[in-house]
Short mmCIF file of C-alpha atoms in Angstrom, two decimals:
data_model
loop_
_atom_site.label_atom_id
_atom_site.label_comp_id
_atom_site.label_asym_id
_atom_site.label_seq_id
_atom_site.Cartn_x
_atom_site.Cartn_y
_atom_site.Cartn_z
CA GLU W 13 123.67 137.76 120.38
CA TRP W 14 121.55 137.42 123.12
CA GLY W 15 119.18 139.52 121.11
CA LEU W 16 118.59 137.19 118.57
CA GLY W 17 118.73 133.89 120.73
CA ALA W 18 115.63 135.77 122.73
CA CYS W 19 113.74 137.06 119.49
CA LEU W 20 113.86 133.92 118.01
CA ALA W 21 111.89 131.93 120.94
CA LEU W 22 109.63 134.75 121.37
CA ALA W 23 108.93 134.04 117.20
CA VAL W 24 108.26 130.52 117.92
CA MET W 25 105.86 131.30 121.06
CA ALA W 26 104.14 133.77 118.90
CA ARG W 27 103.95 130.83 115.97
CA PRO W 28 104.72 127.42 116.11
CA THR W 29 105.23 127.68 112.01
CA ASN W 30 108.17 129.92 113.31
CA ALA W 31 110.33 126.91 114.63
CA VAL W 32 111.36 126.49 110.96
CA ILE W 33 112.93 130.15 110.68
CA ALA W 34 114.34 129.54 114.20
CA LEU W 35 116.48 126.86 113.43
CA LEU W 36 117.85 127.69 110.03
CA PHE W 37 119.12 130.73 111.87
CA VAL W 38 120.54 128.88 114.73
CA GLY W 39 122.22 126.52 112.46
CA TRP W 40 123.64 129.13 110.76
CA ILE W 41 124.95 130.72 113.35
CA ILE W 42 126.55 127.94 114.51
CA LEU W 43 128.16 126.88 111.50
CA GLY W 44 130.01 130.61 110.90
CA ALA W 45 130.44 131.51 114.99
CA ARG W 46 130.91 129.21 117.79
CA PHE W 47 130.76 131.79 120.59
CA ALA W 48 127.39 133.70 119.13
CA ALA W 49 125.77 130.40 118.83
CA ILE W 50 126.76 129.73 122.67
CA ARG W 51 125.44 133.27 123.89
CA ALA W 52 122.40 133.14 121.19
CA GLY W 53 121.48 129.77 122.88
CA ALA W 54 121.46 130.60 125.69
CA ALA W 55 119.42 133.59 125.27
CA LEU W 56 116.92 131.40 123.51
CA LEU W 57 117.07 128.36 126.44
CA ALA W 58 116.42 131.44 128.75
CA VAL W 59 113.29 132.58 126.95
CA LEU W 60 112.07 129.50 126.78
CA ALA W 61 112.64 127.94 130.62
CA VAL W 62 109.84 130.89 131.45
CA PHE W 63 107.48 129.42 128.86
CA PHE W 64 108.12 126.08 129.62
CA GLY W 65 107.33 127.12 133.56
CA TYR W 66 104.43 129.21 132.56
CA SER W 67 103.03 126.61 130.24
CA TYR W 68 103.29 124.25 132.94
CA SER W 69 101.93 126.33 135.78
CA GLN W 70 98.82 126.83 133.30
CA TYR W 71 98.52 123.63 131.62
CA GLY W 72 100.44 120.69 133.58
CA SER W 73 102.77 120.25 130.44
CA ILE W 74 105.75 122.55 129.33
CA ILE W 75 104.03 122.83 125.74
CA PRO W 76 100.56 124.28 125.48
CA PRO W 77 97.59 122.46 123.93
CA TYR W 78 97.62 124.93 120.57
CA TYR W 79 101.67 123.76 119.90
CA LEU W 80 101.03 119.86 120.33
CA PRO W 81 101.60 118.13 116.83
CA GLY W 82 98.71 115.98 117.60
CA ARG W 83 95.86 118.71 117.56
CA LEU W 84 96.50 118.52 113.65
CA GLN W 85 96.16 114.99 113.03
CA GLU W 86 92.43 115.31 111.15
CA SER W 87 92.91 115.54 107.23
CA PRO W 88 93.16 118.66 106.16
CA ALA W 89 90.76 120.61 104.56
CA ILE W 90 93.10 121.90 101.20
CA GLY W 91 94.99 119.60 99.58
CA PHE W 92 98.82 120.26 100.01
CA THR W 93 99.16 120.98 96.48
CA GLU W 94 96.51 123.00 96.47
CA SER W 95 97.11 124.78 99.74
CA LEU W 96 100.54 125.70 97.93
CA GLY W 97 98.53 127.85 95.64
CA LEU W 98 96.25 129.46 97.57
CA ASN W 99 98.79 130.57 99.97
CA LEU W 100 100.66 132.77 97.16
CA ILE W 101 98.25 133.87 94.68
CA SER W 102 94.39 133.35 95.96
CA PRO W 103 92.88 136.91 95.43
CA SER W 104 91.70 136.79 99.07
CA ARG W 105 95.01 135.40 100.80
CA GLY W 106 97.81 135.34 98.37
CA LEU W 107 101.47 136.42 99.40
CA ILE W 108 102.04 137.96 95.75
CA ILE W 109 98.60 139.85 95.32
CA PHE W 110 99.12 141.42 98.69
CA ASP W 111 102.95 141.35 99.15
CA PRO W 112 104.32 141.59 95.66
CA ILE W 113 107.55 141.89 96.97
CA VAL W 114 108.07 138.62 96.49
CA LEU W 115 108.22 138.90 93.02
CA LEU W 116 111.11 141.77 93.90
CA ALA W 117 112.64 139.11 96.20
CA VAL W 118 113.13 136.23 93.33
CA ALA W 119 114.57 138.80 91.02
CA GLY W 120 116.82 139.72 93.77
CA ILE W 121 117.81 136.03 94.37
CA VAL W 122 118.49 135.80 90.81
CA ILE W 123 121.29 138.76 91.15
CA ARG W 124 122.86 137.84 93.44
CA LEU W 125 123.22 134.34 92.20
CA ARG W 126 124.72 135.72 88.73
CA ARG W 127 127.04 137.82 90.18
CA HIS W 128 128.08 135.43 92.43
CA ILE W 129 127.30 137.06 95.90
CA PHE W 130 124.97 135.21 97.37
CA THR W 131 125.58 134.33 100.92
CA GLY W 132 124.84 131.77 103.92
CA LEU W 133 122.95 134.85 105.12
CA ASP W 134 120.84 134.77 101.90
CA MET W 135 120.23 130.90 101.38
CA VAL W 136 118.97 131.26 105.52
CA LEU W 137 116.82 133.51 104.52
CA SER W 138 115.66 131.82 101.39
CA ALA W 139 115.24 128.70 103.30
CA ALA W 140 113.18 130.00 105.61
CA VAL W 141 110.68 131.57 102.88
CA ILE W 142 110.12 128.43 101.73
CA GLY W 143 109.93 126.33 104.57
CA GLN W 144 107.44 128.46 105.92
CA TRP W 145 105.25 128.30 102.62
CA LEU W 146 105.79 124.55 102.68
CA VAL W 147 105.09 123.93 106.39
CA ILE W 148 101.87 126.09 106.07
CA ALA W 149 101.10 124.42 102.89
CA LYS W 150 101.28 121.05 104.73
CA PHE W 151 98.24 121.62 107.37
CA GLY W 152 96.04 122.67 104.90
CA SER W 153 95.71 125.67 105.87
CA THR W 154 95.17 129.63 104.86
CA GLY W 155 94.79 131.56 107.96
CA GLY W 156 91.08 131.12 108.53
CA THR W 157 88.25 133.72 107.75
CA VAL W 158 90.51 136.86 107.25
CA PHE W 159 91.85 138.81 104.28
CA GLY W 160 95.92 138.81 103.14
CA PRO W 161 98.41 136.22 104.04
CA ARG W 162 98.62 135.95 107.63
CA LEU W 163 100.12 132.98 108.03
CA MET W 164 102.96 134.03 105.77
CA LEU W 165 103.53 137.28 107.24
CA ASP W 166 106.64 136.39 109.31
CA ILE W 167 108.78 135.89 106.13
CA VAL W 168 107.72 140.03 105.04
CA PRO W 169 110.73 140.95 105.93
CA PHE W 170 113.40 138.12 104.84
CA LEU W 171 111.72 138.82 101.36
CA VAL W 172 112.67 142.31 101.77
CA VAL W 173 116.17 141.65 102.45
CA LEU W 174 116.19 139.12 99.18
CA ALA W 175 114.43 142.07 97.08
CA THR W 176 117.62 144.65 97.76
CA PRO W 177 119.61 143.73 94.73
CA THR W 178 116.25 144.22 92.42
CA PHE W 179 115.89 147.83 94.34
CA LEU W 180 119.54 148.86 93.18
CA VAL W 181 119.18 147.85 90.06
CA LEU W 182 115.61 149.66 89.29
CA PHE W 183 117.41 153.02 90.79
CA GLU W 184 120.72 152.79 90.62
CA PRO W 185 121.64 156.34 88.40
CA ALA W 186 122.41 156.05 84.57
#
């Protein structure tokens, strides 16, 4: 649990949109295991305390300018609906184009639901994927002038876990 808490804090520091993922996991831990939540929370707070201390020493504020929501107040260059599509199917940045595991993950979710084995973790992972996609689309960003789904890469490991039942069906002996 200590490691999970520290990793969640580091994920948020690496990219502010990972706060969606961190909040979902914290909620899941709190609902599932109180003592684990205390240990994970302590580690998360310890890492954030170091981050806030460093930020204060550098910027005079516990949150660096990069993390301030006000810096994104101007209208996004791309509308929300268009950004939703671009982040999934754009030939230069689409998650489905560069990581077709998305399709296998959808199939894996369907398999789990049909077999009635959809767990709390599956719910958290699914919500994290959707939440990350929605937050990135809200700001109208596609990750700059690079190829590939740079801003969506944080959810690819979740997609792999969600795709697991699909692999089991595809490769089970006949």
